[in-house]
Short mmCIF file of C-alpha atoms in Angstrom, two decimals:
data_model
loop_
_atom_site.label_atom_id
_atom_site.label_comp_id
_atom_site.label_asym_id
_atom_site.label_seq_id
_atom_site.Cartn_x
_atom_site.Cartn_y
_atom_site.Cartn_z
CA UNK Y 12 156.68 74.01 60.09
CA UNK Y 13 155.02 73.60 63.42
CA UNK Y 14 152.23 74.87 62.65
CA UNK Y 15 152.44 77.79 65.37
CA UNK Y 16 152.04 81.01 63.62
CA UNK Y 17 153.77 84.39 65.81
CA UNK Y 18 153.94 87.46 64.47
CA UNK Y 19 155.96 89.70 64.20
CA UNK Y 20 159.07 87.92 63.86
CA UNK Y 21 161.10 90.93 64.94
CA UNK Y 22 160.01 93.89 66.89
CA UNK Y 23 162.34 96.90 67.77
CA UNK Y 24 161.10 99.65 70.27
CA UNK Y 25 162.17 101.95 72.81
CA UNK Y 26 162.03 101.72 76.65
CA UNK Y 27 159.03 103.13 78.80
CA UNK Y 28 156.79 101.90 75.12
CA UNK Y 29 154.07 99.27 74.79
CA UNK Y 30 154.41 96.33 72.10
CA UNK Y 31 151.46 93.28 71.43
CA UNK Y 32 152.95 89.78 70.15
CA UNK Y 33 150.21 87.72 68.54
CA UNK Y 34 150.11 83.89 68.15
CA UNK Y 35 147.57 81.33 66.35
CA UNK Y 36 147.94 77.86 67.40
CA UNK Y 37 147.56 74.87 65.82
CA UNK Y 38 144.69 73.42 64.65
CA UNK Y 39 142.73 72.23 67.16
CA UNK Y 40 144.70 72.40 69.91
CA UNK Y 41 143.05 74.76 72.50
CA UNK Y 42 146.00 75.47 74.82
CA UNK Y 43 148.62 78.49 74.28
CA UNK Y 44 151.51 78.75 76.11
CA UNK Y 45 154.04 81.93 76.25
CA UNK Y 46 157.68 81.37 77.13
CA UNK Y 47 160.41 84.03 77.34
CA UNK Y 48 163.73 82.91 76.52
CA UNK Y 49 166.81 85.38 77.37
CA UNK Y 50 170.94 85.25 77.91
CA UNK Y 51 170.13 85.56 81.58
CA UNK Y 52 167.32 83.73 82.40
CA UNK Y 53 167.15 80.87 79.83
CA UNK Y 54 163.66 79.18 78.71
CA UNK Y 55 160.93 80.52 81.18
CA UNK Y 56 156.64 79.64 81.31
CA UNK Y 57 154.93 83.00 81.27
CA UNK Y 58 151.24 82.18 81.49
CA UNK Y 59 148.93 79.63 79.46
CA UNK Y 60 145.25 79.79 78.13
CA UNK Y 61 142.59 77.37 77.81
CA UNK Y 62 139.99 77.60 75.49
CA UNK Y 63 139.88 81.84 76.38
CA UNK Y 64 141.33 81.03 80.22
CA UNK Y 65 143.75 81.96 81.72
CA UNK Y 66 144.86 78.16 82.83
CA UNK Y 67 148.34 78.47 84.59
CA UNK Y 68 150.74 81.61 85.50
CA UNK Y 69 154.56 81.71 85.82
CA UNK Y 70 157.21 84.19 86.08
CA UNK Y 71 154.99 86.61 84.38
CA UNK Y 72 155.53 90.21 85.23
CA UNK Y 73 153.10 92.59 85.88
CA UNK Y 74 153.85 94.79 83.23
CA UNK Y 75 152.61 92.20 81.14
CA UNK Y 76 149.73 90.61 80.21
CA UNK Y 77 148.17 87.85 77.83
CA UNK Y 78 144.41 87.05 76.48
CA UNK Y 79 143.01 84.13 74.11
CA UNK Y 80 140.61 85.04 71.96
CA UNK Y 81 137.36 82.93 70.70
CA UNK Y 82 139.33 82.00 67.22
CA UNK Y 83 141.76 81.26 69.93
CA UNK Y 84 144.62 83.04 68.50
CA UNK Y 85 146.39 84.88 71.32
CA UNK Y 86 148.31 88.50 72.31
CA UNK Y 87 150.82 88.92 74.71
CA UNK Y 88 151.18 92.34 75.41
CA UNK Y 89 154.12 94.10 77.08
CA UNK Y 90 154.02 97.21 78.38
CA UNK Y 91 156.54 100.47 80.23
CA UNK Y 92 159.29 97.92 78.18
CA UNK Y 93 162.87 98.15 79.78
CA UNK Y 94 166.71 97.40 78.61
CA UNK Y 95 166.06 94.00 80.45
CA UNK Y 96 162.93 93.09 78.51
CA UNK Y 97 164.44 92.16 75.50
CA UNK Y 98 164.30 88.55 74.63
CA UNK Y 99 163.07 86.06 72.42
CA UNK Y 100 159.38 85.09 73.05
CA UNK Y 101 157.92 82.07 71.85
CA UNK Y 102 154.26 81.00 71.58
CA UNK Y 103 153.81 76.98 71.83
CA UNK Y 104 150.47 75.25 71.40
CA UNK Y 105 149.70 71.39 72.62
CA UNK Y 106 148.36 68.55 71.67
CA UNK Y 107 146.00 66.99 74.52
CA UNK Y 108 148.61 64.62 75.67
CA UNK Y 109 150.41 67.80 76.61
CA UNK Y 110 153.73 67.05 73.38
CA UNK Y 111 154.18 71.14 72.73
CA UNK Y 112 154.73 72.63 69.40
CA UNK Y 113 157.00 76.40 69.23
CA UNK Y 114 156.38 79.15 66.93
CA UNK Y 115 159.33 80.71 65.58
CA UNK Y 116 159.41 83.70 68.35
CA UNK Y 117 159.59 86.90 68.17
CA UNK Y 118 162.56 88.53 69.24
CA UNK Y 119 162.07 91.79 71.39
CA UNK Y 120 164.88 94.38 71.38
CA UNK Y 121 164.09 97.33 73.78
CA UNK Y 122 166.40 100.01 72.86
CA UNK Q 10 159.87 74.04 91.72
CA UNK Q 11 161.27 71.00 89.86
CA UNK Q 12 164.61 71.11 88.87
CA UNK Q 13 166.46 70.24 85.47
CA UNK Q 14 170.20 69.70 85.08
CA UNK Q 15 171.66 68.90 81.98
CA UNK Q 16 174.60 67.84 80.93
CA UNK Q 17 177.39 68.66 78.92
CA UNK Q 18 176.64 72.10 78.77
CA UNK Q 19 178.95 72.61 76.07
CA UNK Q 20 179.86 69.64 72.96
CA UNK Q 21 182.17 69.88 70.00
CA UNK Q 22 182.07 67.08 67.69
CA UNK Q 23 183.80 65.95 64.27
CA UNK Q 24 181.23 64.70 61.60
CA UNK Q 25 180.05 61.45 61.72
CA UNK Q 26 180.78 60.76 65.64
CA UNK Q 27 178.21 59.80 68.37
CA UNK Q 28 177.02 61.39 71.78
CA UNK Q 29 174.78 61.13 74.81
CA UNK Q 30 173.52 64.01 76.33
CA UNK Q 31 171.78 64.01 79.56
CA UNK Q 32 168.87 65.37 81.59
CA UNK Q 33 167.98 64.60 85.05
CA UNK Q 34 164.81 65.97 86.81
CA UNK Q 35 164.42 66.38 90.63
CA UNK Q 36 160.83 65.13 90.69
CA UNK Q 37 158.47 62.85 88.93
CA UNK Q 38 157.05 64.08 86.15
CA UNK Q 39 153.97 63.84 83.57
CA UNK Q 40 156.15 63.91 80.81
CA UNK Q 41 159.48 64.97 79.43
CA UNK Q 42 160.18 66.34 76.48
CA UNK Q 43 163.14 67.22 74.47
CA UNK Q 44 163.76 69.95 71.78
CA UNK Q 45 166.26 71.22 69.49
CA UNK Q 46 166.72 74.86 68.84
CA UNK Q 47 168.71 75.34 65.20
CA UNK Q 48 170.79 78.58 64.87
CA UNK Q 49 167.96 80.75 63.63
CA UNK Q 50 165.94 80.24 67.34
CA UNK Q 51 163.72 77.79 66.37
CA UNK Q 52 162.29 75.05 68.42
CA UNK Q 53 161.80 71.70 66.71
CA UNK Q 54 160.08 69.06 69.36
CA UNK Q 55 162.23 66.00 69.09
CA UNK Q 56 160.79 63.48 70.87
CA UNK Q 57 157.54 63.35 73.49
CA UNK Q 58 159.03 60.53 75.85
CA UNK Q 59 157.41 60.58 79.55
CA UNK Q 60 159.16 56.75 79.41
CA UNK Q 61 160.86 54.63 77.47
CA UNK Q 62 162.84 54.23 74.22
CA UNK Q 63 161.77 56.18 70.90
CA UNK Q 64 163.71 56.14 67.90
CA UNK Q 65 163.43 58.95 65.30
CA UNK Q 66 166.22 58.00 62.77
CA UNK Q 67 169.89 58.81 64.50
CA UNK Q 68 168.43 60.15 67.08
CA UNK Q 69 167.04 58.21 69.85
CA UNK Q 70 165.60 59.15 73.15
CA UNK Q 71 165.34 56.73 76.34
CA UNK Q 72 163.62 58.25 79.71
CA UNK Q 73 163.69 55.96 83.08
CA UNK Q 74 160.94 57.90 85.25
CA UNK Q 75 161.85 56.03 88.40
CA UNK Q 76 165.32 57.00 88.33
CA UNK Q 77 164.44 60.95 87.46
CA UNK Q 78 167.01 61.04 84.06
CA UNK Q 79 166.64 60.92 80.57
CA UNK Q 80 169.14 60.47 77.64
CA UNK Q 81 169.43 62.08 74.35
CA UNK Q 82 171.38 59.85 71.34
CA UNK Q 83 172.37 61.54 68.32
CA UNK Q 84 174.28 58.48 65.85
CA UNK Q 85 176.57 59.68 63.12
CA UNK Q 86 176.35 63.30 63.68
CA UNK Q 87 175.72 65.85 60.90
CA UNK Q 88 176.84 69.55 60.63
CA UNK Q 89 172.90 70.53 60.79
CA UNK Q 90 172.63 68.83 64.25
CA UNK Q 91 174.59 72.02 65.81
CA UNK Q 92 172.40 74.06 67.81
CA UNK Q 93 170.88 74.15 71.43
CA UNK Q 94 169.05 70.87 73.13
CA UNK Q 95 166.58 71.49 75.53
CA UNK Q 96 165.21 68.76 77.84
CA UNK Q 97 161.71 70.09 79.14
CA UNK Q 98 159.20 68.45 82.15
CA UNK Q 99 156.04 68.81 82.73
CA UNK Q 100 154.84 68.04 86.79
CA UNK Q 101 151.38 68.08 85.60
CA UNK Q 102 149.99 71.54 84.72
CA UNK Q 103 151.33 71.35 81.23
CA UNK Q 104 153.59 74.09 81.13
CA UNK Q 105 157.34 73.41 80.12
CA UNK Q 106 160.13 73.57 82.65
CA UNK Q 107 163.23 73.70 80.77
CA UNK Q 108 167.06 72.49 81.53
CA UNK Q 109 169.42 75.19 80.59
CA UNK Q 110 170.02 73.14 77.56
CA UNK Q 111 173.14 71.49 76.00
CA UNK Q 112 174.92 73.36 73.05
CA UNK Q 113 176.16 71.23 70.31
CA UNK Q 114 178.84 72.43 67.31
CA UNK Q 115 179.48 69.47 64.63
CA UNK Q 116 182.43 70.11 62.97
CA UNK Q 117 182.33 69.38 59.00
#
């Protein structure tokens, strides 16, 4: 067990729909990373938070969006989902010498 | 960006035999990382090894920074070792870039 708590751990839904994939990090660690991971694509940064900022941004579309709240659990939420969307998304949390920890993911199937 | 190759792409091993899998990185790096992803998805961290030799019981990692490669050691292989290995850098803003990973089948 990481320690890395995502939820749900599956999610089904139809295109054009809106979904919101929630994480809680470790404790203690203040950073929260989200990662896509698909056939096509591989293992890709999304966007990490801080402490409740936004710290760093990758391939991060602009149909979706992240926040960190105070308890500094996190959403990731997804929105006008297509075909292509469907992946497995991870939440990872770090310690401060940067060694990242995964949730289990939850795996998106747009439909 | 940074790029990170890794190689085999593809392993198939008997029980009980050894291999090296690589990762080399086009830039220096903070830190590398490497992870193992088990046939239900998830993503164990392995070793945290910007440099170095770690040992973590048949596994072993050893990273030479100046030369941009790391190498992954996994001694008497076990069926549960199958799965995906991910090497994973970090140039400094602490988010992951990953290799496309090396996928391992031990065969009982």
């Amino acid at each position: 067990d990481s320690g890395v708590t995502q939820t749900p751990k599956h999610l089904i839904t139809a295109t054009g729909q809106r979904v919101t994939l929630r994480c809680s990090p470790r404790s203690g660690d203040l950073s929260v990373y989200w990662y896509q991971q698909s056939l096509d694509q591989g293992l890709q940064f999304l966007i990490q938070y801080y402490n409740g900022e936004e710290r760093a941004k990758g391939n991060i579309l602009e149909r979706f969006s992240a926040q960190q709240f105070p308890d500094l659990h996190s959403e990731l939420n997804l929105s006008s989902l297509e075909l292509g969307d469907s992946a497995l998304y991870f939440c990872a949390s770090s310690t401060g010498q940067g060694k990242a920890f995964f949730g289990q993911g939850t795996r998106l199937t747009v439909v | 960006g940074i790029q990170v190759e890794q190689s085999p792409p593809d392993l198939i091993l008997q029980e009980g035999a050894n291999s090296t899998l690589r990762c080399n990185f086009s830039d220096s790096v903070n830190n590398l990382q490497w992870f193992h992803q088990n046939p239900w998805g998830q993503l164990i961290n392995l070793f945290y090894i910007p440099s170095g030799t770690k040992q973590n019981g048949r596994l072993s990692a050893t990273t030479v920074a100046t030369e941009r490669y790391s190498l992954l050691y996994i001694s008497s292989s076990q069926t549960t070792d199958s799965g995906v290995y991910f090497c994973a850098v970090d140039t400094g803003r602490r988010a992951l870039t990953f290799g496309s990973g090396t996928r391992l089948q031990v065969q009982p």
